[in-house]
Short mmCIF file of C-alpha atoms in Angstrom, two decimals:
data_model
loop_
_atom_site.label_atom_id
_atom_site.label_comp_id
_atom_site.label_asym_id
_atom_site.label_seq_id
_atom_site.Cartn_x
_atom_site.Cartn_y
_atom_site.Cartn_z
CA ASP A 1 56.35 -144.83 13.93
CA ALA A 2 56.21 -143.76 10.29
CA GLY A 3 52.88 -142.04 10.72
CA VAL A 4 49.90 -142.52 8.43
CA ILE A 5 51.03 -143.81 5.06
CA GLN A 6 49.13 -143.12 1.87
CA SER A 7 49.71 -144.32 -1.65
CA PRO A 8 50.01 -143.25 -4.31
CA ARG A 9 51.04 -139.67 -3.58
CA HIS A 10 49.91 -138.56 -7.01
CA GLU A 11 47.46 -140.13 -9.41
CA VAL A 12 46.49 -138.91 -12.85
CA THR A 13 43.79 -140.83 -14.66
CA GLU A 14 41.24 -140.41 -17.39
CA MET A 15 37.58 -140.08 -16.63
CA GLY A 16 35.77 -143.36 -16.51
CA GLN A 17 38.73 -145.21 -15.03
CA GLU A 18 38.75 -146.85 -11.63
CA VAL A 19 40.93 -145.26 -8.98
CA THR A 20 42.03 -146.91 -5.74
CA LEU A 21 43.63 -144.95 -2.94
CA ARG A 22 45.36 -146.74 -0.11
CA CYS A 23 46.00 -145.97 3.52
CA LYS A 24 47.93 -147.56 6.35
CA PRO A 25 46.97 -146.03 9.70
CA ILE A 26 49.23 -145.65 12.69
CA SER A 27 49.59 -148.93 14.52
CA GLY A 28 47.28 -149.14 17.52
CA HIS A 29 44.85 -146.49 16.30
CA ASN A 30 41.30 -147.75 16.22
CA SER A 31 39.67 -145.07 14.07
CA LEU A 32 40.37 -144.24 10.45
CA PHE A 33 39.02 -141.34 8.44
CA TRP A 34 38.94 -140.46 4.75
CA TYR A 35 38.78 -136.77 3.82
CA ARG A 36 38.67 -134.87 0.55
CA GLN A 37 40.14 -131.38 0.22
CA THR A 38 39.39 -128.89 -2.54
CA MET A 39 39.79 -125.15 -2.79
CA MET A 40 36.07 -124.67 -3.13
CA ARG A 41 34.81 -126.95 -0.36
CA GLY A 42 37.76 -127.18 1.99
CA LEU A 43 38.28 -130.34 4.00
CA GLU A 44 35.32 -132.72 3.91
CA LEU A 45 34.89 -135.93 5.85
CA LEU A 46 33.88 -138.74 3.51
CA ILE A 47 33.72 -141.75 5.79
CA TYR A 48 35.21 -143.05 8.99
CA PHE A 49 35.77 -146.47 10.50
CA ASN A 50 35.99 -147.54 14.10
CA ASN A 51 37.58 -150.90 14.78
CA ASN A 52 37.43 -151.64 11.02
CA VAL A 53 33.67 -151.07 10.89
CA PRO A 54 32.25 -148.18 8.82
CA ILE A 55 30.43 -145.87 11.22
CA ASP A 56 29.34 -142.95 9.10
CA ASP A 57 29.54 -142.77 5.31
CA SER A 58 27.13 -139.86 4.92
CA GLY A 59 29.92 -137.77 3.47
CA MET A 60 30.51 -140.10 0.54
CA PRO A 61 29.42 -138.09 -2.50
CA GLU A 62 27.68 -140.85 -4.40
CA ASP A 63 27.65 -144.51 -5.23
CA ARG A 64 30.76 -144.17 -7.32
CA PHE A 65 32.70 -143.91 -4.08
CA SER A 66 33.31 -146.89 -1.82
CA ALA A 67 35.66 -147.56 1.08
CA LYS A 68 36.80 -150.70 2.80
CA MET A 69 38.88 -151.57 5.82
CA PRO A 70 39.59 -155.30 5.69
CA ASN A 71 41.91 -155.15 8.72
CA ALA A 72 43.27 -152.75 11.28
CA SER A 73 46.29 -151.82 9.19
CA PHE A 74 44.81 -151.14 5.78
CA SER A 75 42.02 -149.21 4.11
CA THR A 76 41.09 -148.35 0.54
CA LEU A 77 38.99 -145.64 -1.05
CA LYS A 78 37.78 -146.54 -4.52
CA ILE A 79 36.19 -144.34 -7.16
CA GLN A 80 34.55 -146.11 -10.07
CA PRO A 81 34.04 -144.59 -12.56
CA SER A 82 36.10 -141.48 -11.88
CA GLU A 83 35.01 -138.04 -13.10
CA PRO A 84 36.92 -134.74 -13.49
CA ARG A 85 35.04 -133.27 -10.51
CA ASP A 86 36.62 -135.92 -8.31
CA SER A 87 39.96 -134.15 -8.72
CA ALA A 88 41.14 -133.24 -5.22
CA VAL A 89 43.59 -134.18 -2.51
CA TYR A 90 42.39 -137.15 -0.51
CA PHE A 91 43.61 -137.50 3.04
CA CYS A 92 43.52 -140.46 5.35
CA ALA A 93 43.75 -139.88 9.09
CA SER A 94 43.81 -142.16 12.09
CA SER A 95 43.24 -141.64 15.77
CA ASN A 96 43.07 -143.44 19.07
CA LEU A 97 41.20 -140.81 21.06
CA ASP A 98 40.35 -137.34 19.82
CA GLU A 99 43.41 -136.08 17.96
CA GLN A 100 43.62 -137.19 14.36
CA TYR A 101 46.92 -137.79 12.62
CA PHE A 102 46.83 -137.11 8.91
CA GLY A 103 48.73 -138.76 6.13
CA PRO A 104 50.48 -136.77 3.38
CA GLY A 105 47.50 -137.13 1.04
CA THR A 106 46.97 -138.39 -2.49
CA ARG A 107 46.58 -135.74 -5.15
CA LEU A 108 44.10 -137.08 -7.69
CA THR A 109 43.69 -135.53 -11.11
CA VAL A 110 40.99 -136.87 -13.40
CA THR A 111 41.22 -135.61 -16.97
CA GLY B 1 23.17 -126.78 9.04
CA GLU B 2 25.61 -125.78 11.72
CA SER B 3 29.19 -125.30 10.65
CA VAL B 4 32.57 -124.01 11.64
CA GLY B 5 33.71 -120.82 9.96
CA LEU B 6 36.66 -118.46 9.97
CA HIS B 7 36.61 -114.68 10.09
CA LEU B 8 39.67 -113.99 7.91
CA PRO B 9 40.84 -116.01 4.94
CA THR B 10 44.32 -114.41 4.84
CA LEU B 11 46.44 -112.91 7.58
CA SER B 12 49.79 -111.26 6.95
CA VAL B 13 52.14 -110.46 9.83
CA GLN B 14 55.73 -109.37 10.22
CA GLU B 15 58.25 -111.92 11.35
CA GLY B 16 58.64 -111.69 15.10
CA ASP B 17 55.19 -110.22 15.68
CA ASN B 18 52.37 -112.06 17.36
CA SER B 19 49.46 -113.34 15.28
CA ILE B 20 45.89 -114.16 16.17
CA ILE B 21 43.73 -116.40 14.04
CA ASN B 22 40.02 -116.46 14.78
CA CYS B 23 37.32 -119.04 14.34
CA ALA B 24 33.58 -118.93 14.96
CA TYR B 25 31.61 -122.07 15.60
CA SER B 26 27.87 -122.38 15.64
CA ASN B 27 27.23 -125.73 17.32
CA SER B 28 26.83 -125.00 21.01
CA ALA B 29 27.03 -128.74 21.72
CA SER B 30 30.63 -128.95 20.53
CA ASP B 31 32.86 -129.91 23.42
CA TYR B 32 36.26 -130.35 21.84
CA PHE B 33 38.24 -128.15 19.49
CA ILE B 34 41.48 -128.55 17.63
CA TRP B 35 43.74 -126.25 15.68
CA TYR B 36 45.59 -127.78 12.74
CA LYS B 37 48.38 -126.37 10.64
CA GLN B 38 48.71 -127.33 7.01
CA GLU B 39 51.83 -126.52 5.06
CA SER B 40 51.85 -126.60 1.30
CA GLY B 41 51.80 -130.14 -0.04
CA LYS B 42 51.33 -131.72 3.36
CA GLY B 43 48.49 -133.03 5.45
CA PRO B 44 47.06 -131.10 8.41
CA GLN B 45 49.22 -131.29 11.50
CA PHE B 46 47.91 -131.07 15.06
CA ILE B 47 48.92 -127.90 16.91
CA ILE B 48 46.85 -127.68 20.04
CA ASP B 49 43.46 -128.69 21.36
CA ILE B 50 41.06 -127.53 24.04
CA ARG B 51 38.01 -128.97 25.71
CA SER B 52 34.90 -126.98 26.45
CA ASN B 53 35.51 -127.06 30.20
CA MET B 54 38.54 -124.84 29.67
CA ASP B 55 38.87 -121.31 28.33
CA LYS B 56 42.60 -121.22 27.71
CA ARG B 57 45.38 -123.61 26.94
CA GLN B 58 49.01 -122.90 26.21
CA GLY B 59 51.60 -124.75 24.23
CA GLN B 60 54.97 -123.84 22.91
CA ARG B 61 54.53 -120.34 21.39
CA VAL B 62 50.83 -121.07 20.85
CA THR B 63 47.79 -120.33 22.96
CA VAL B 64 44.20 -121.30 22.25
CA LEU B 65 41.37 -119.30 23.76
CA LEU B 66 37.80 -120.49 23.90
CA ASN B 67 34.86 -118.19 24.53
CA LYS B 68 31.77 -120.36 24.79
CA THR B 69 29.49 -117.39 25.39
CA VAL B 70 30.01 -116.09 21.88
CA LYS B 71 31.14 -119.41 20.40
CA HIS B 72 34.53 -118.12 19.42
CA LEU B 73 37.91 -119.82 19.24
CA SER B 74 41.26 -118.19 18.62
CA LEU B 75 44.82 -119.30 18.07
CA GLN B 76 47.61 -116.99 19.17
CA ILE B 77 51.10 -117.55 17.84
CA ALA B 78 53.85 -115.65 19.61
CA ALA B 79 56.98 -114.34 17.90
CA THR B 80 56.05 -115.67 14.48
CA GLN B 81 58.70 -117.33 12.39
CA PRO B 82 58.89 -118.03 8.64
CA GLY B 83 58.03 -121.64 9.36
CA ASP B 84 54.68 -120.56 10.73
CA SER B 85 53.50 -119.69 7.23
CA ALA B 86 50.71 -122.13 6.51
CA VAL B 87 46.96 -122.55 6.42
CA TYR B 88 45.43 -122.94 9.86
CA PHE B 89 42.19 -124.81 10.41
CA CYS B 90 39.99 -124.93 13.43
CA ALA B 91 37.91 -128.05 13.91
CA GLU B 92 35.14 -128.95 16.29
CA ASN B 93 33.84 -132.22 17.59
CA VAL B 94 30.27 -132.67 18.71
CA PRO B 95 29.50 -135.23 21.42
CA PRO B 96 29.69 -138.09 21.80
CA GLY B 97 32.98 -137.15 20.17
CA GLY B 98 35.92 -139.38 19.64
CA ALA B 99 35.36 -141.41 16.53
CA ASP B 100 32.55 -139.21 15.25
CA GLY B 101 34.94 -137.18 13.20
CA LEU B 102 35.70 -133.50 13.08
CA THR B 103 34.08 -130.61 11.27
CA PHE B 104 36.71 -128.32 9.80
CA GLY B 105 36.54 -124.65 9.01
CA LYS B 106 37.64 -123.30 5.64
CA GLY B 107 41.06 -122.27 6.88
CA THR B 108 43.09 -119.07 7.29
CA HIS B 109 46.24 -118.53 5.31
CA LEU B 110 48.93 -117.03 7.56
CA ILE B 111 51.71 -115.25 5.72
CA ILE B 112 54.86 -114.28 7.58
CA GLN B 113 56.63 -111.35 6.01
CA PRO B 114 60.39 -110.90 6.57
#
């Protein structure tokens, strides 16, 4: 298995633009998580899905952030409009039981 | 609110020595704990886990100790190697667990000196 796949690996955009991050979880995993990592706040859980259904989105910073999981093999995290304070590394992780397997992350820079 | 925290942000050890990374947790209901390793430019990687009905678990060169009395978790790495240099995170899961997600600590940066 290729593990959790995220794209793009790097994204640089101007504030106000829409950003879409993509994730392909490990086949057979029924839970998917989106995290944000910054030096100041560490690793924060944004939202997670179980069997493609959003379970807890209390970590989503504000309405500018939205996430979807249209099927078991794909999820997106969208930021619209993006702001400089959204700059961070965004990780997607998937799991079948307790252990979570992380993707390589998307480094987002909003100028 | 309750959170997971780490005692030391940076730990420097000589190659070949043993290292101990500590973590304090405050949620007494947590029943599952994981240690992750994150190398520069990569996502966190699972190292070892332990459930609250255990107080010790060993892997290859790593041992996790859980002291529920004082809500303390530690990761011991034996005979450290240059490849062990990374940031180490502890994470806890509160019941019902599973898909509820993990709460991560801030991380400890382990530096292996030659």
